PDB file of C-alpha atoms in Angstrom:
ATOM      1  CA  MET F   1      25.825  20.759  35.357  1.00  0.00           C
ATOM      2  CA  PRO F   2      25.271  17.219  35.286  1.00  0.00           C
ATOM      3  CA  ARG F   3      28.452  13.907  34.755  1.00  0.00           C
ATOM      4  CA  VAL F   4      27.881  12.496  30.785  1.00  0.00           C
ATOM      5  CA  THR F   5      27.626   9.034  33.426  1.00  0.00           C
ATOM      6  CA  GLU F   6      24.608  10.376  35.550  1.00  0.00           C
ATOM      7  CA  ASN F   7      22.509  11.309  32.803  1.00  0.00           C
ATOM      8  CA  ARG F   8      20.063   7.744  30.531  1.00  0.00           C
ATOM      9  CA  LEU F   9      20.695  10.314  27.814  1.00  0.00           C
ATOM     10  CA  PHE F  10      23.676  10.652  27.554  1.00  0.00           C
ATOM     11  CA  ARG F  11      24.495   6.435  29.198  1.00  0.00           C
ATOM     12  CA  LEU F  12      21.979   5.043  25.837  1.00  0.00           C
ATOM     13  CA  LEU F  13      25.817   6.166  24.114  1.00  0.00           C
ATOM     14  CA  HIS F  14      26.357   3.161  24.982  1.00  0.00           C
ATOM     15  CA  LEU F  15      24.654   0.842  23.170  1.00  0.00           C
ATOM     16  CA  ALA F  16      26.279   1.513  20.109  1.00  0.00           C
ATOM     17  CA  ARG F  17      28.354  -0.491  19.431  1.00  0.00           C
ATOM     18  CA  ARG F  18      30.664   2.458  16.313  1.00  0.00           C
ATOM     19  CA  PRO F  19      30.190   5.539  18.003  1.00  0.00           C
ATOM     20  CA  THR F  20      30.216   8.297  15.633  1.00  0.00           C
ATOM     21  CA  PRO F  21      33.207  10.521  15.877  1.00  0.00           C
ATOM     22  CA  TRP F  22      32.538  14.481  16.873  1.00  0.00           C
ATOM     23  CA  TRP F  23      33.542  15.865  14.002  1.00  0.00           C
ATOM     24  CA  LEU F  24      32.505  12.973  11.455  1.00  0.00           C
ATOM     25  CA  ALA F  25      28.706  14.444  13.121  1.00  0.00           C
ATOM     26  CA  LEU F  26      28.663  17.705  12.517  1.00  0.00           C
ATOM     27  CA  ILE F  27      29.626  17.503   8.752  1.00  0.00           C
ATOM     28  CA  LEU F  28      27.058  15.562   8.471  1.00  0.00           C
ATOM     29  CA  ILE F  29      24.919  18.189  10.376  1.00  0.00           C
ATOM     30  CA  ILE F  30      26.065  20.934   9.392  1.00  0.00           C
ATOM     31  CA  LEU F  31      26.285  19.612   5.230  1.00  0.00           C
ATOM     32  CA  ALA F  32      25.362  16.737   4.080  1.00  0.00           C
ATOM     33  CA  ILE F  33      21.398  17.483   7.268  1.00  0.00           C
ATOM     34  CA  PRO F  34      20.610  20.636   5.286  1.00  0.00           C
ATOM     35  CA  LEU F  35      22.041  19.014   1.282  1.00  0.00           C
ATOM     36  CA  VAL F  36      19.190  16.482   1.681  1.00  0.00           C
ATOM     37  CA  GLN F  37      16.276  18.209   3.250  1.00  0.00           C
ATOM     38  CA  ILE F  38      16.797  20.316   0.057  1.00  0.00           C
ATOM     39  CA  LEU F  39      16.301  17.411  -2.036  1.00  0.00           C
ATOM     40  CA  GLY F  40      13.038  16.354  -0.033  1.00  0.00           C
ATOM     41  CA  ALA F  41      12.370  19.814  -0.393  1.00  0.00           C
ATOM     42  CA  LEU F  42      12.507  18.913  -4.433  1.00  0.00           C
ATOM     43  CA  LEU F  43      11.352  16.279  -3.581  1.00  0.00           C
ATOM     44  CA  ALA F  44       8.269  17.922  -2.549  1.00  0.00           C
ATOM     45  CA  GLY F  45       7.579  20.138  -5.142  1.00  0.00           C
ATOM     46  CA  PHE F  46       7.613  17.397  -7.680  1.00  0.00           C
ATOM     47  CA  VAL F  47       5.376  15.855  -5.915  1.00  0.00           C
ATOM     48  CA  LEU F  48       2.709  18.173  -4.908  1.00  0.00           C
ATOM     49  CA  TYR F  49       3.347  19.437  -8.414  1.00  0.00           C
ATOM     50  CA  GLY F  50       1.935  16.352  -9.054  1.00  0.00           C
ATOM     51  CA  LEU F  51      -0.948  17.006  -7.182  1.00  0.00           C
ATOM     52  CA  GLY F  52      -2.215  20.215  -9.368  1.00  0.00           C
ATOM     53  CA  VAL F  53      -0.146  22.435  -7.116  1.00  0.00           C
ATOM     54  CA  ARG F  54       1.262  25.289  -8.743  1.00  0.00           C
ATOM     55  CA  SER F  55       3.178  27.450  -5.772  1.00  0.00           C
ATOM     56  CA  ILE F  56       3.817  26.276  -2.581  1.00  0.00           C
ATOM     57  CA  GLY F  57       3.200  29.826  -1.432  1.00  0.00           C
ATOM     58  CA  GLY F  58      -0.710  29.897  -2.668  1.00  0.00           C
ATOM     59  CA  ILE F  59      -1.851  26.780  -0.329  1.00  0.00           C
ATOM     60  CA  GLN F  60      -4.146  27.427   1.945  1.00  0.00           C
ATOM     61  CA  ARG F  61      -2.478  25.455   4.312  1.00  0.00           C
ATOM     62  CA  LEU F  62      -5.699  25.596   6.609  1.00  0.00           C
ATOM     63  CA  THR F  63      -8.578  23.440   4.085  1.00  0.00           C
ATOM     64  CA  VAL F  64      -7.948  19.519   4.489  1.00  0.00           C
ATOM     65  CA  PRO F  65      -6.397  19.200   0.282  1.00  0.00           C
ATOM     66  CA  GLY F  66      -4.028  21.719   2.180  1.00  0.00           C
ATOM     67  CA  SER F  67      -3.549  20.266   5.219  1.00  0.00           C
ATOM     68  CA  LEU F  68      -2.214  17.106   3.559  1.00  0.00           C
ATOM     69  CA  PHE F  69       0.153  19.131   0.766  1.00  0.00           C
ATOM     70  CA  SER F  70       1.848  20.512   4.141  1.00  0.00           C
ATOM     71  CA  LEU F  71       2.043  16.563   5.872  1.00  0.00           C
ATOM     72  CA  ILE F  72       3.592  15.770   2.163  1.00  0.00           C
ATOM     73  CA  ALA F  73       6.287  19.310   2.359  1.00  0.00           C
ATOM     74  CA  SER F  74       7.375  18.345   5.630  1.00  0.00           C
ATOM     75  CA  LEU F  75       7.611  14.558   5.419  1.00  0.00           C
ATOM     76  CA  PHE F  76      10.032  14.967   2.554  1.00  0.00           C
ATOM     77  CA  THR F  77      11.524  18.098   3.130  1.00  0.00           C
ATOM     78  CA  PHE F  78      12.399  16.364   6.941  1.00  0.00           C
ATOM     79  CA  GLY F  79      11.319  13.083   6.971  1.00  0.00           C
ATOM     80  CA  LEU F  80      14.134  12.610   4.598  1.00  0.00           C
ATOM     81  CA  PRO F  81      16.693  13.207   6.683  1.00  0.00           C
ATOM     82  CA  LEU F  82      15.248  11.796   9.333  1.00  0.00           C
ATOM     83  CA  PHE F  83      14.929   8.775   7.368  1.00  0.00           C
ATOM     84  CA  LEU F  84      18.835   9.028   6.289  1.00  0.00           C
ATOM     85  CA  LEU F  85      19.457   9.859  10.159  1.00  0.00           C
ATOM     86  CA  TRP F  86      17.916   5.822  11.088  1.00  0.00           C
ATOM     87  CA  ILE F  87      19.633   4.335   8.443  1.00  0.00           C
ATOM     88  CA  TRP F  88      23.177   5.516   9.348  1.00  0.00           C
ATOM     89  CA  VAL F  89      22.226   5.360  13.501  1.00  0.00           C
ATOM     90  CA  ARG F  90      21.243   1.526  13.000  1.00  0.00           C
ATOM     91  CA  TRP F  91      24.231   0.376   9.884  1.00  0.00           C
ATOM     92  CA  TYR F  92      26.768   2.268  11.118  1.00  0.00           C
ATOM     93  CA  GLU F  93      26.445   3.046  15.235  1.00  0.00           C
ATOM     94  CA  LYS F  94      24.827   0.300  15.330  1.00  0.00           C
ATOM     95  CA  ARG F  95      22.187  -0.181  18.062  1.00  0.00           C
ATOM     96  CA  PRO F  96      18.557   1.297  18.245  1.00  0.00           C
ATOM     97  CA  PHE F  97      16.950   4.142  16.865  1.00  0.00           C
ATOM     98  CA  TRP F  98      15.328   4.690  19.844  1.00  0.00           C
ATOM     99  CA  ALA F  99      18.185   5.255  21.227  1.00  0.00           C
ATOM    100  CA  LEU F 100      18.174   8.747  21.108  1.00  0.00           C
ATOM    101  CA  GLY F 101      15.808   9.622  23.336  1.00  0.00           C
ATOM    102  CA  PHE F 102      12.875   7.676  23.207  1.00  0.00           C
ATOM    103  CA  GLU F 103      12.464   5.324  25.053  1.00  0.00           C
ATOM    104  CA  TRP F 104       8.985   3.662  26.283  1.00  0.00           C
ATOM    105  CA  ARG F 105       9.682   3.627  30.137  1.00  0.00           C
ATOM    106  CA  ARG F 106       7.581   5.080  32.981  1.00  0.00           C
ATOM    107  CA  GLY F 107       6.512   8.859  33.143  1.00  0.00           C
ATOM    108  CA  VAL F 108       6.234   9.380  28.860  1.00  0.00           C
ATOM    109  CA  TRP F 109       2.637  10.816  28.858  1.00  0.00           C
ATOM    110  CA  ARG F 110       2.993  12.878  31.852  1.00  0.00           C
ATOM    111  CA  LYS F 111       6.703  13.713  30.029  1.00  0.00           C
ATOM    112  CA  LEU F 112       4.758  14.018  26.886  1.00  0.00           C
ATOM    113  CA  LEU F 113       1.251  16.292  28.587  1.00  0.00           C
ATOM    114  CA  PHE F 114       3.966  18.797  30.688  1.00  0.00           C
ATOM    115  CA  GLY F 115       5.328  19.734  27.039  1.00  0.00           C
ATOM    116  CA  LEU F 116       2.577  20.696  25.601  1.00  0.00           C
ATOM    117  CA  LEU F 117       1.845  22.512  27.755  1.00  0.00           C
ATOM    118  CA  ILE F 118       5.031  24.334  28.327  1.00  0.00           C
ATOM    119  CA  GLY F 119       4.844  25.075  24.335  1.00  0.00           C
ATOM    120  CA  LEU F 120       1.376  26.260  24.563  1.00  0.00           C
ATOM    121  CA  VAL F 121       2.315  28.386  27.605  1.00  0.00           C
ATOM    122  CA  ALA F 122       4.643  29.870  25.568  1.00  0.00           C
ATOM    123  CA  ALA F 123       3.117  29.822  22.755  1.00  0.00           C
ATOM    124  CA  LEU F 124       0.282  32.474  24.390  1.00  0.00           C
ATOM    125  CA  ILE F 125       1.970  34.414  26.196  1.00  0.00           C
ATOM    126  CA  SER F 126       3.978  35.249  22.762  1.00  0.00           C
ATOM    127  CA  GLY F 127       0.706  35.614  21.298  1.00  0.00           C
ATOM    128  CA  TYR F 128      -0.343  38.378  24.036  1.00  0.00           C
ATOM    129  CA  ALA F 129       2.810  40.431  24.632  1.00  0.00           C
ATOM    130  CA  ALA F 130       3.065  41.008  21.028  1.00  0.00           C
ATOM    131  CA  TYR F 131      -0.218  42.629  20.255  1.00  0.00           C
ATOM    132  CA  ALA F 132      -0.461  44.212  23.710  1.00  0.00           C
ATOM    133  CA  LEU F 133       3.096  45.759  22.393  1.00  0.00           C
ATOM    134  CA  GLY F 134       2.058  47.128  19.643  1.00  0.00           C
ATOM    135  CA  LEU F 135       4.553  44.721  17.185  1.00  0.00           C
ATOM    136  CA  VAL F 136       1.471  42.993  16.342  1.00  0.00           C
ATOM    137  CA  ARG F 137      -1.911  43.345  14.446  1.00  0.00           C
ATOM    138  CA  VAL F 138      -4.706  41.697  13.720  1.00  0.00           C
ATOM    139  CA  LEU F 139      -6.231  41.254   9.937  1.00  0.00           C
ATOM    140  CA  GLY F 140      -9.679  41.596  10.173  1.00  0.00           C
ATOM    141  CA  GLY F 141     -10.330  38.765  12.289  1.00  0.00           C
ATOM    142  CA  LEU F 142     -10.674  34.905  12.427  1.00  0.00           C
ATOM    143  CA  SER F 143      -9.695  33.437   8.494  1.00  0.00           C
ATOM    144  CA  GLN F 144     -12.854  31.175   8.668  1.00  0.00           C
ATOM    145  CA  PRO F 145     -14.929  30.505  11.461  1.00  0.00           C
ATOM    146  CA  PHE F 146     -14.475  26.843  13.444  1.00  0.00           C
ATOM    147  CA  SER F 147     -16.178  24.089  12.094  1.00  0.00           C
ATOM    148  CA  ALA F 148     -15.543  20.575  11.332  1.00  0.00           C
ATOM    149  CA  ALA F 149     -13.150  20.929   8.710  1.00  0.00           C
ATOM    150  CA  LEU F 150     -10.769  22.579   9.969  1.00  0.00           C
ATOM    151  CA  LEU F 151     -10.337  20.480  13.099  1.00  0.00           C
ATOM    152  CA  LEU F 152      -9.456  18.118  11.151  1.00  0.00           C
ATOM    153  CA  ALA F 153      -7.076  20.208   9.542  1.00  0.00           C
ATOM    154  CA  PHE F 154      -5.438  21.605  12.218  1.00  0.00           C
ATOM    155  CA  LEU F 155      -5.178  17.900  13.496  1.00  0.00           C
ATOM    156  CA  VAL F 156      -3.473  17.262   9.953  1.00  0.00           C
ATOM    157  CA  GLN F 157      -1.411  20.809  10.643  1.00  0.00           C
ATOM    158  CA  LEU F 158      -0.161  18.677  13.618  1.00  0.00           C
ATOM    159  CA  LEU F 159       1.549  15.997  12.671  1.00  0.00           C
ATOM    160  CA  SER F 160       3.426  17.888   9.742  1.00  0.00           C
ATOM    161  CA  TYR F 161       4.850  19.544  13.305  1.00  0.00           C
ATOM    162  CA  VAL F 162       5.543  16.703  14.595  1.00  0.00           C
ATOM    163  CA  ILE F 163       7.724  15.183  11.840  1.00  0.00           C
ATOM    164  CA  GLN F 164       9.311  18.942  11.462  1.00  0.00           C
ATOM    165  CA  SER F 165      10.194  20.190  15.439  1.00  0.00           C
ATOM    166  CA  SER F 166      10.606  15.942  16.355  1.00  0.00           C
ATOM    167  CA  ALA F 167      13.252  15.208  13.768  1.00  0.00           C
ATOM    168  CA  GLU F 168      15.371  18.752  14.945  1.00  0.00           C
ATOM    169  CA  GLU F 169      15.459  17.300  18.811  1.00  0.00           C
ATOM    170  CA  ILE F 170      16.604  14.267  17.277  1.00  0.00           C
ATOM    171  CA  GLU F 171      19.148  15.014  15.027  1.00  0.00           C
ATOM    172  CA  ILE F 172      20.578  18.352  17.594  1.00  0.00           C
ATOM    173  CA  ARG F 173      19.974  16.735  20.874  1.00  0.00           C
ATOM    174  CA  GLY F 174      19.603  13.614  20.586  1.00  0.00           C
ATOM    175  CA  TRP F 175      22.168  12.560  18.619  1.00  0.00           C
ATOM    176  CA  LEU F 176      24.349  15.014  18.004  1.00  0.00           C
ATOM    177  CA  PHE F 177      24.815  16.610  21.638  1.00  0.00           C
ATOM    178  CA  PRO F 178      25.489  13.193  23.346  1.00  0.00           C
ATOM    179  CA  LEU F 179      28.156  13.000  20.767  1.00  0.00           C
ATOM    180  CA  LEU F 180      29.912  16.309  21.604  1.00  0.00           C
ATOM    181  CA  GLY F 181      29.453  15.622  25.650  1.00  0.00           C
ATOM    182  CA  ARG F 182      30.722  12.181  25.489  1.00  0.00           C
ATOM    183  CA  HIS F 183      33.915  13.512  23.846  1.00  0.00           C
ATOM    184  CA  PHE F 184      33.722  17.485  25.761  1.00  0.00           C
ATOM    185  CA  GLY F 185      32.349  17.213  28.460  1.00  0.00           C
ATOM    186  CA  VAL F 186      28.344  18.652  29.250  1.00  0.00           C
ATOM    187  CA  LEU F 187      29.181  21.756  29.318  1.00  0.00           C
ATOM    188  CA  THR F 188      30.849  22.819  26.400  1.00  0.00           C
ATOM    189  CA  GLY F 189      28.120  19.905  23.979  1.00  0.00           C
ATOM    190  CA  LEU F 190      24.764  21.414  25.419  1.00  0.00           C
ATOM    191  CA  LEU F 191      26.874  24.796  23.736  1.00  0.00           C
ATOM    192  CA  LEU F 192      28.524  23.400  20.884  1.00  0.00           C
ATOM    193  CA  GLN F 193      24.899  21.662  19.977  1.00  0.00           C
ATOM    194  CA  ALA F 194      23.015  24.919  20.567  1.00  0.00           C
ATOM    195  CA  LEU F 195      25.517  27.051  18.044  1.00  0.00           C
ATOM    196  CA  VAL F 196      24.815  24.285  16.089  1.00  0.00           C
ATOM    197  CA  PHE F 197      20.858  25.084  16.724  1.00  0.00           C
ATOM    198  CA  LEU F 198      21.855  28.163  15.749  1.00  0.00           C
ATOM    199  CA  PHE F 199      24.375  27.243  12.397  1.00  0.00           C
ATOM    200  CA  ILE F 200      21.205  25.663  10.827  1.00  0.00           C
ATOM    201  CA  HIS F 201      18.617  28.715  11.804  1.00  0.00           C
ATOM    202  CA  SER F 202      20.391  30.756  10.557  1.00  0.00           C
ATOM    203  CA  LEU F 203      20.860  29.737   6.144  1.00  0.00           C
ATOM    204  CA  ASN F 204      16.710  29.854   6.525  1.00  0.00           C
ATOM    205  CA  GLU F 205      16.949  33.095   5.236  1.00  0.00           C
ATOM    206  CA  ALA F 206      17.744  36.730   5.726  1.00  0.00           C
ATOM    207  CA  LEU F 207      17.267  37.135   9.817  1.00  0.00           C
ATOM    208  CA  SER F 208      17.589  39.302  12.640  1.00  0.00           C
ATOM    209  CA  PRO F 209      20.256  39.790  15.577  1.00  0.00           C
ATOM    210  CA  LEU F 210      17.035  39.464  17.599  1.00  0.00           C
ATOM    211  CA  TYR F 211      16.179  36.736  16.385  1.00  0.00           C
ATOM    212  CA  LEU F 212      19.677  34.908  15.705  1.00  0.00           C
ATOM    213  CA  LEU F 213      19.671  35.854  19.881  1.00  0.00           C
ATOM    214  CA  PHE F 214      16.386  33.779  20.372  1.00  0.00           C
ATOM    215  CA  THR F 215      17.760  30.756  18.465  1.00  0.00           C
ATOM    216  CA  LEU F 216      20.781  30.577  20.940  1.00  0.00           C
ATOM    217  CA  VAL F 217      18.421  30.838  23.597  1.00  0.00           C
ATOM    218  CA  PHE F 218      15.338  28.079  23.009  1.00  0.00           C
ATOM    219  CA  GLY F 219      18.748  25.491  21.932  1.00  0.00           C
ATOM    220  CA  VAL F 220      19.967  25.680  25.181  1.00  0.00           C
ATOM    221  CA  PHE F 221      16.908  25.727  26.774  1.00  0.00           C
ATOM    222  CA  ALA F 222      16.039  22.412  24.837  1.00  0.00           C
ATOM    223  CA  GLY F 223      19.759  20.898  25.340  1.00  0.00           C
ATOM    224  CA  LEU F 224      18.510  21.973  29.325  1.00  0.00           C
ATOM    225  CA  TYR F 225      15.801  20.693  29.029  1.00  0.00           C
ATOM    226  CA  VAL F 226      16.384  17.686  28.041  1.00  0.00           C
ATOM    227  CA  LEU F 227      19.629  16.639  30.491  1.00  0.00           C
ATOM    228  CA  TYR F 228      17.015  16.543  32.613  1.00  0.00           C
ATOM    229  CA  GLU F 229      14.427  14.404  31.215  1.00  0.00           C
ATOM    230  CA  GLY F 230      17.065  11.740  29.800  1.00  0.00           C
ATOM    231  CA  SER F 231      15.202  11.750  26.661  1.00  0.00           C
ATOM    232  CA  LEU F 232      12.873  13.647  24.103  1.00  0.00           C
ATOM    233  CA  TRP F 233       9.499  12.842  24.795  1.00  0.00           C
ATOM    234  CA  GLY F 234       9.104  17.182  26.488  1.00  0.00           C
ATOM    235  CA  ILE F 235      10.761  18.647  23.440  1.00  0.00           C
ATOM    236  CA  CYS F 236       9.600  17.290  21.308  1.00  0.00           C
ATOM    237  CA  ALA F 237       6.159  17.980  22.711  1.00  0.00           C
ATOM    238  CA  LEU F 238       7.305  21.452  23.475  1.00  0.00           C
ATOM    239  CA  HIS F 239       8.482  22.797  20.126  1.00  0.00           C
ATOM    240  CA  THR F 240       6.034  20.889  18.209  1.00  0.00           C
ATOM    241  CA  MET F 241       3.261  22.900  20.139  1.00  0.00           C
ATOM    242  CA  TYR F 242       5.608  25.974  20.222  1.00  0.00           C
ATOM    243  CA  ASN F 243       5.671  25.914  16.942  1.00  0.00           C
ATOM    244  CA  PHE F 244       1.636  24.832  15.818  1.00  0.00           C
ATOM    245  CA  VAL F 245      -0.055  27.270  17.663  1.00  0.00           C
ATOM    246  CA  GLN F 246       2.891  30.380  16.501  1.00  0.00           C
ATOM    247  CA  PHE F 247       2.306  29.117  13.039  1.00  0.00           C
ATOM    248  CA  ILE F 248      -1.430  27.650  12.393  1.00  0.00           C
ATOM    249  CA  LEU F 249      -3.760  29.225  15.610  1.00  0.00           C
ATOM    250  CA  PHE F 250      -1.426  33.177  15.640  1.00  0.00           C
ATOM    251  CA  LEU F 251      -0.693  33.550  12.033  1.00  0.00           C
ATOM    252  CA  GLU F 252      -3.524  31.255   9.504  1.00  0.00           C
ATOM    253  CA  TRP F 253      -6.682  31.396  11.341  1.00  0.00           C
ATOM    254  CA  MET F 254      -6.483  34.004  13.676  1.00  0.00           C
ATOM    255  CA  ARG F 255      -4.641  36.165  11.088  1.00  0.00           C
ATOM    256  CA  LEU F 256      -2.471  37.405  13.633  1.00  0.00           C
ATOM    257  CA  ARG F 257       0.599  39.664  10.583  1.00  0.00           C
ATOM    258  CA  PRO F 258       4.542  40.880  12.407  1.00  0.00           C
ATOM    259  CA  ILE F 259       4.693  45.010  11.838  1.00  0.00           C
ATOM    260  CA  ALA F 260       8.491  44.835  11.761  1.00  0.00           C
ATOM    261  CA  ASP F 261      10.583  41.590  12.246  1.00  0.00           C
ATOM    262  CA  PRO F 262       8.662  39.116  10.658  1.00  0.00           C
ATOM    263  CA  ASN F 263       9.358  36.941  13.249  1.00  0.00           C
ATOM    264  CA  ILE F 264       8.187  39.031  16.525  1.00  0.00           C
ATOM    265  CA  LEU F 265       6.486  36.272  18.224  1.00  0.00           C
ATOM    266  CA  ASP F 266       9.786  34.092  18.799  1.00  0.00           C
ATOM    267  CA  ILE F 267      12.109  37.291  19.973  1.00  0.00           C
ATOM    268  CA  VAL F 268       8.756  38.209  22.192  1.00  0.00           C
ATOM    269  CA  THR F 269       9.833  34.914  24.301  1.00  0.00           C
ATOM    270  CA  ILE F 270      13.498  35.176  24.800  1.00  0.00           C
ATOM    271  CA  PRO F 271      12.824  36.100  28.486  1.00  0.00           C
ATOM    272  CA  VAL F 272      10.643  33.155  28.833  1.00  0.00           C
ATOM    273  CA  TRP F 273      12.873  30.980  27.454  1.00  0.00           C
ATOM    274  CA  LEU F 274      16.258  32.744  30.090  1.00  0.00           C
ATOM    275  CA  ILE F 275      13.641  31.968  32.644  1.00  0.00           C
ATOM    276  CA  GLY F 276      13.262  28.012  31.852  1.00  0.00           C
ATOM    277  CA  ILE F 277      17.306  28.205  31.342  1.00  0.00           C
ATOM    278  CA  VAL F 278      17.492  29.149  35.427  1.00  0.00           C
ATOM    279  CA  ILE F 279      15.068  27.234  36.868  1.00  0.00           C
ATOM    280  CA  LEU F 280      16.409  24.380  34.225  1.00  0.00           C
ATOM    281  CA  GLY F 281      19.325  25.143  35.909  1.00  0.00           C
ATOM    282  CA  PHE F 282      19.129  24.431  38.800  1.00  0.00           C
ATOM    283  CA  LEU F 283      17.333  21.597  39.082  1.00  0.00           C
ATOM    284  CA  LEU F 284      20.298  19.940  37.869  1.00  0.00           C
ATOM    285  CA  SER F 285      22.846  21.525  39.926  1.00  0.00           C
ATOM    286  CA  ARG F 286      20.200  20.985  42.960  1.00  0.00           C
ATOM    287  CA  ARG F 287      20.640  16.800  41.480  1.00  0.00           C
ATOM    288  CA  ARG F 288      23.812  17.127  41.504  1.00  0.00           C
ATOM    289  CA  ARG F 289      24.567  17.942  44.390  1.00  0.00           C
ATOM    290  CA  THR F 290      21.338  14.780  45.283  1.00  0.00           C
ATOM    291  CA  LEU F 291      23.622  12.529  43.615  1.00  0.00           C
ATOM    292  CA  ARG F 292      26.682  13.552  45.408  1.00  0.00           C
ATOM    293  CA  GLY F 293      25.804  12.993  48.009  1.00  0.00           C
ATOM    294  CA  GLY F 294      24.170  16.183  50.073  1.00  0.00           C
TER     295      GLY F 294
END
């Protein structure tokens, strides 16, 4: 496992004149951000009500208006906490927001494309595996034929998931993880950020133990991913594509329906992320040996 000084993402923490204490960061992530998300969701509800939407569940997500409504919901629910984090980083820590893992350096496009590819492959594996194992059923084909309007709705929904997925990665892996790693060391910080990621997702609804295991495993994988890459470009792209394919293409358009556990598409990817953890752990160990001169 690399040291803090060996990782670019962690070294960027030195740009902060006043780094947030680790305990305060935990309080803000565990308590403040969920409360702000609730406030954002309420504000989104008021805005959507003013636009004539009477039920969030009734939004037709694969229409252009419905996709725009989803985008508004994401902007308030996930964008508001991210905006407040930007204010905190800029005015309390006194460091630029890009220092959370968004340096524009050579290789950014490669990181984005590779992240999109990994997210796509993982999502496709989840859909195929769940279908092959009889864990999902198909409700009579596509919800609607492909068209220019559907493509536009896809693009707007993709933007919505960019906001949602990137917000989680910025808050947990870009901001909290380096603060924890700086105080406790990289390995302990890696485990703590994964546990925080698990805790935040456990607040959503009554979830099965297997889904909680998936969340923990993915949190460890994502932490190792940003350690290896030294930025958030790749993991944000991966997380976005993975969620978009599952929720929009599989569940909304292709009409896959879980038979038992509603989160089965995530659960069946646990082996994928475990393999990723092994590969990333090996690559990080080899890199550390190289830096030490063999």
